[in-house]
Short mmCIF file of C-alpha atoms in Angstrom, two decimals:
data_model
loop_
_atom_site.label_atom_id
_atom_site.label_comp_id
_atom_site.label_asym_id
_atom_site.label_seq_id
_atom_site.Cartn_x
_atom_site.Cartn_y
_atom_site.Cartn_z
CA GLN J 25 109.13 -137.51 -178.64
CA VAL J 26 105.34 -137.90 -179.71
CA GLY J 27 104.16 -136.31 -176.63
CA THR J 28 106.52 -133.56 -177.17
CA ILE J 29 105.58 -132.37 -180.48
CA MET J 30 101.73 -132.72 -179.99
CA SER J 31 102.03 -130.82 -176.82
CA SER J 32 103.62 -128.19 -178.73
CA MET J 33 101.45 -128.46 -181.81
CA VAL J 34 98.56 -127.34 -179.23
CA TRP J 35 100.37 -124.14 -178.71
CA VAL J 36 101.26 -123.55 -182.11
CA LEU J 37 97.52 -124.10 -183.16
CA MET J 38 96.50 -121.49 -180.68
CA ILE J 39 98.70 -118.79 -181.25
CA TYR J 40 97.87 -119.18 -185.35
CA SER J 41 94.10 -118.89 -184.19
CA VAL J 42 94.96 -115.50 -182.28
CA ILE J 43 97.22 -114.40 -184.93
CA THR J 44 94.46 -114.77 -187.47
CA ILE J 45 91.67 -113.48 -185.48
CA SER J 46 93.81 -110.30 -184.24
CA LEU J 47 94.55 -109.61 -188.45
CA LEU J 48 90.75 -109.64 -188.81
CA ALA J 49 90.57 -107.26 -186.23
CA GLN J 50 93.49 -105.22 -187.83
CA HIS J 51 91.41 -104.93 -191.34
CA LYS J 52 88.74 -103.80 -189.34
CA ASN J 53 86.82 -107.04 -190.03
CA LEU J 54 86.07 -107.76 -187.00
CA ALA J 55 85.92 -105.02 -183.36
CA ASN J 56 89.03 -105.18 -181.16
CA HIS J 57 86.85 -105.76 -178.37
CA ILE J 58 85.70 -109.01 -179.86
CA ALA J 59 89.68 -110.04 -180.55
CA MET J 60 90.52 -109.13 -177.40
CA ILE J 61 87.89 -111.56 -175.49
CA TYR J 62 88.89 -114.26 -178.09
CA GLY J 63 92.89 -113.98 -177.01
CA THR J 64 91.70 -113.88 -173.78
CA ILE J 65 89.85 -117.27 -173.91
CA CYS J 66 92.87 -118.84 -175.36
CA ALA J 67 95.60 -117.62 -172.87
CA LEU J 68 93.50 -119.22 -170.42
CA ALA J 69 93.08 -122.47 -172.26
CA LEU J 70 96.97 -122.21 -172.72
CA ALA J 71 97.68 -121.49 -169.26
CA SER J 72 95.34 -124.67 -168.33
CA HIS J 73 97.45 -126.72 -170.64
CA ALA J 74 100.41 -125.76 -168.89
CA LYS J 75 99.15 -126.27 -165.79
CA THR J 76 98.12 -129.69 -166.68
CA GLN J 77 101.33 -130.55 -168.42
CA PHE J 78 103.99 -129.31 -165.92
CA THR J 79 101.83 -130.44 -162.51
CA ASP J 80 102.73 -133.79 -161.23
CA PRO J 81 99.53 -135.76 -161.98
CA GLY J 82 99.86 -137.74 -158.78
CA SER J 83 102.77 -140.21 -158.55
CA ILE J 84 102.82 -142.60 -156.17
CA PRO J 85 106.15 -142.42 -154.32
CA GLN J 86 108.35 -145.59 -153.63
CA GLU J 87 108.08 -145.04 -149.84
CA ALA J 88 103.78 -145.37 -149.96
CA VAL J 89 102.27 -147.65 -147.19
CA PRO J 90 98.51 -148.38 -146.87
CA LEU J 91 96.64 -146.13 -145.04
CA ALA J 92 95.18 -147.30 -141.38
CA SER J 93 91.88 -146.27 -142.59
CA LEU J 94 91.75 -149.43 -145.05
CA PHE J 95 92.65 -151.67 -142.37
CA LYS J 96 90.58 -150.30 -140.14
CA GLN J 97 87.74 -151.65 -142.80
CA GLY J 98 88.35 -154.96 -142.63
CA ILE J 99 90.95 -154.50 -146.30
CA THR J 100 93.99 -156.82 -145.60
CA THR J 101 95.06 -157.58 -148.76
CA HIS J 102 96.56 -154.81 -150.87
CA ALA J 103 97.73 -154.75 -154.56
CA MET J 104 101.74 -154.18 -155.32
CA CYS J 105 102.90 -152.79 -158.87
CA SER J 106 104.97 -155.30 -160.62
CA HIS J 107 106.50 -152.93 -162.43
CA CYS J 108 107.42 -150.36 -159.64
CA GLN J 109 107.56 -153.25 -157.25
CA THR J 110 106.01 -150.71 -154.69
CA TYR J 111 102.41 -150.50 -152.93
CA LYS J 112 99.92 -149.42 -155.39
CA PRO J 113 96.93 -148.18 -153.68
CA PRO J 114 93.20 -148.96 -155.21
CA ASP J 115 91.98 -146.81 -158.53
CA SER J 116 95.83 -146.00 -159.28
CA HIS J 117 97.63 -147.49 -162.64
CA HIS J 118 101.02 -147.72 -163.61
CA CYS J 119 102.29 -145.38 -166.90
CA ARG J 120 104.01 -147.48 -168.98
CA ILE J 121 104.99 -144.21 -170.86
CA CYS J 122 106.06 -142.17 -167.63
CA ASN J 123 107.03 -145.33 -165.72
CA ARG J 124 105.43 -144.48 -162.90
CA CYS J 125 102.32 -144.62 -161.14
CA ILE J 126 99.92 -142.35 -161.21
CA SER J 127 96.87 -141.61 -157.96
CA ARG J 128 93.29 -141.73 -159.72
CA MET J 129 95.04 -142.27 -163.16
CA ASP J 130 92.50 -141.22 -165.93
CA HIS J 131 94.36 -141.76 -168.96
CA HIS J 132 98.07 -140.73 -170.69
CA CYS J 133 97.47 -137.79 -173.15
CA PRO J 134 100.15 -137.26 -175.37
CA TRP J 135 98.42 -133.48 -175.94
CA MET J 136 99.30 -132.88 -172.62
CA ASN J 137 102.69 -135.22 -172.54
CA ASN J 138 101.36 -135.96 -169.47
CA CYS J 139 99.32 -138.39 -167.37
CA VAL J 140 95.88 -136.76 -166.39
CA GLY J 141 95.59 -138.10 -162.23
CA ALA J 142 94.20 -136.50 -158.84
CA ALA J 143 96.37 -133.59 -159.30
CA ASN J 144 96.28 -132.04 -162.70
CA PHE J 145 92.40 -133.39 -163.36
CA LYS J 146 90.70 -129.86 -162.42
CA HIS J 147 93.42 -128.08 -164.99
CA PHE J 148 92.70 -130.75 -167.50
CA ILE J 149 88.71 -130.20 -167.81
CA LEU J 150 89.29 -126.48 -167.60
CA PHE J 151 91.56 -126.89 -170.54
CA LEU J 152 88.77 -128.66 -172.42
CA VAL J 153 85.97 -125.82 -171.30
CA TYR J 154 88.09 -123.48 -172.46
CA THR J 155 89.11 -124.45 -175.95
CA TRP J 156 85.31 -126.26 -176.50
CA ILE J 157 84.40 -121.95 -176.22
CA GLY J 158 87.38 -120.86 -177.91
CA CYS J 159 85.74 -123.23 -180.76
CA VAL J 160 82.45 -121.96 -180.44
CA PHE J 161 83.19 -118.37 -180.50
CA ALA J 162 85.52 -118.57 -183.44
CA LEU J 163 82.73 -120.40 -185.59
CA VAL J 164 79.99 -117.85 -184.25
CA LEU J 165 82.29 -115.07 -185.76
CA PHE J 166 83.32 -116.51 -188.66
CA SER J 167 79.80 -117.40 -189.56
CA LEU J 168 78.28 -114.09 -188.47
CA ASN J 169 81.51 -112.23 -191.05
CA TYR J 170 81.99 -114.29 -193.56
CA PHE J 171 79.71 -116.43 -194.33
CA PHE J 172 76.44 -115.64 -193.84
CA CYS J 173 77.27 -112.13 -194.70
CA ASN J 174 76.90 -110.05 -197.92
CA SER J 175 77.76 -106.65 -197.01
CA ALA J 176 80.79 -104.75 -198.20
CA ASP J 177 82.11 -104.80 -194.54
CA CYS J 178 82.81 -108.48 -194.58
CA GLU J 179 84.47 -108.84 -197.45
CA PHE J 180 88.47 -110.36 -196.62
CA SER J 181 91.80 -110.11 -198.41
CA THR J 182 92.84 -113.38 -200.34
CA VAL J 183 95.20 -113.90 -197.01
CA LEU J 184 92.50 -113.68 -194.56
CA VAL J 185 89.78 -115.72 -196.61
CA GLN J 186 92.40 -118.84 -196.50
CA LEU J 187 93.42 -118.28 -193.11
CA VAL J 188 89.71 -117.91 -192.03
CA ARG J 189 88.64 -121.34 -193.86
CA LEU J 190 91.82 -123.21 -192.02
CA MET J 191 91.14 -121.70 -188.77
CA THR J 192 87.31 -123.00 -189.81
CA LEU J 193 88.67 -126.53 -190.67
CA LEU J 194 90.81 -126.83 -187.33
CA CYS J 195 87.78 -125.04 -185.25
CA ILE J 196 85.47 -128.12 -186.43
CA CYS J 197 87.61 -130.77 -186.39
CA THR J 198 88.58 -129.86 -182.48
CA LEU J 199 84.92 -129.09 -181.35
CA VAL J 200 84.47 -132.69 -182.12
CA PHE J 201 87.17 -134.40 -180.51
CA VAL J 202 87.07 -132.04 -177.64
CA SER J 203 82.75 -132.54 -177.24
CA SER J 204 84.01 -136.19 -177.33
CA MET J 205 86.60 -135.60 -174.39
CA LEU J 206 83.87 -133.51 -172.18
CA MET J 207 81.70 -136.09 -172.33
CA ASN J 208 83.94 -138.84 -171.53
CA VAL J 209 85.24 -136.73 -168.79
CA THR J 210 81.76 -135.80 -167.48
CA TYR J 211 80.75 -139.44 -167.38
CA GLY J 212 83.44 -140.36 -165.45
CA ILE J 213 82.52 -137.92 -162.75
CA MET J 214 79.33 -139.19 -162.57
CA THR J 215 79.90 -142.63 -162.53
CA GLY J 216 83.60 -142.54 -160.55
CA VAL J 217 84.88 -144.43 -163.36
CA GLY J 218 88.04 -143.73 -164.78
CA THR J 219 88.71 -143.83 -168.43
CA ILE J 220 91.17 -146.76 -168.04
CA ASP J 221 88.87 -148.66 -165.24
CA ARG J 222 85.42 -147.85 -167.86
CA LEU J 223 87.85 -150.09 -170.53
CA LYS J 224 88.68 -152.67 -168.44
CA LYS J 225 85.37 -153.14 -167.40
CA LYS J 226 84.02 -153.16 -170.79
CA ALA J 227 86.85 -155.86 -171.94
CA ASP J 228 85.71 -158.14 -169.05
CA GLY J 229 81.93 -157.23 -169.53
CA THR J 230 81.59 -156.14 -166.27
CA MET J 231 80.59 -152.38 -167.39
CA TYR J 232 77.10 -152.46 -165.83
CA ASP J 233 78.04 -154.33 -162.75
CA SER J 234 78.08 -153.11 -159.09
CA ASP J 235 81.18 -153.12 -157.48
CA GLU J 236 79.10 -152.92 -154.35
CA GLN J 237 78.55 -155.40 -151.70
CA PRO J 238 75.10 -156.55 -151.41
CA ILE J 239 73.37 -155.68 -148.19
CA LYS J 240 73.16 -158.79 -145.98
#
């Protein structure tokens, strides 16, 4: 399954980066406490990844019924999921990959092998933040200790040079991708419109239309 492979790649690349930093510290190219800080950041990122992947994102149970508060607001018609054949609460969407309806679903993330919804959205944001910090931290370390250093203390062995070059490329690509995801998530939090709803609004040409009723 594609999701399983992609989510496993996250762990492999994170562990690879920790090994590279640890080798630099072992060869006295970095201080041990710097390597420990980076390892802690990666550990927090992987913990957030695991929490996002294995936490139920907010599946709508088969026996779900509309809340009484909706009837008090005058809402008498309710959506039904054509796939699950059950009640579909507002802001929920059916995921064809997971084959279930998810409360406040933002999107299905193959890197997590899970949907991102109401119950695991916080962990997803934490993973993005820790990953972003780790990429910036590593790039700063490499800039100071490899690219812009002419001292003999900064010289790496041939193997470490290749490891650092590869990790630098991975960090740059990851930083660009994660930065775009953070901007996307931040925009969703500020506007209250998730990724799926935003794409639907763009397709319908109603991106800038207000969902609020006019004051009479």
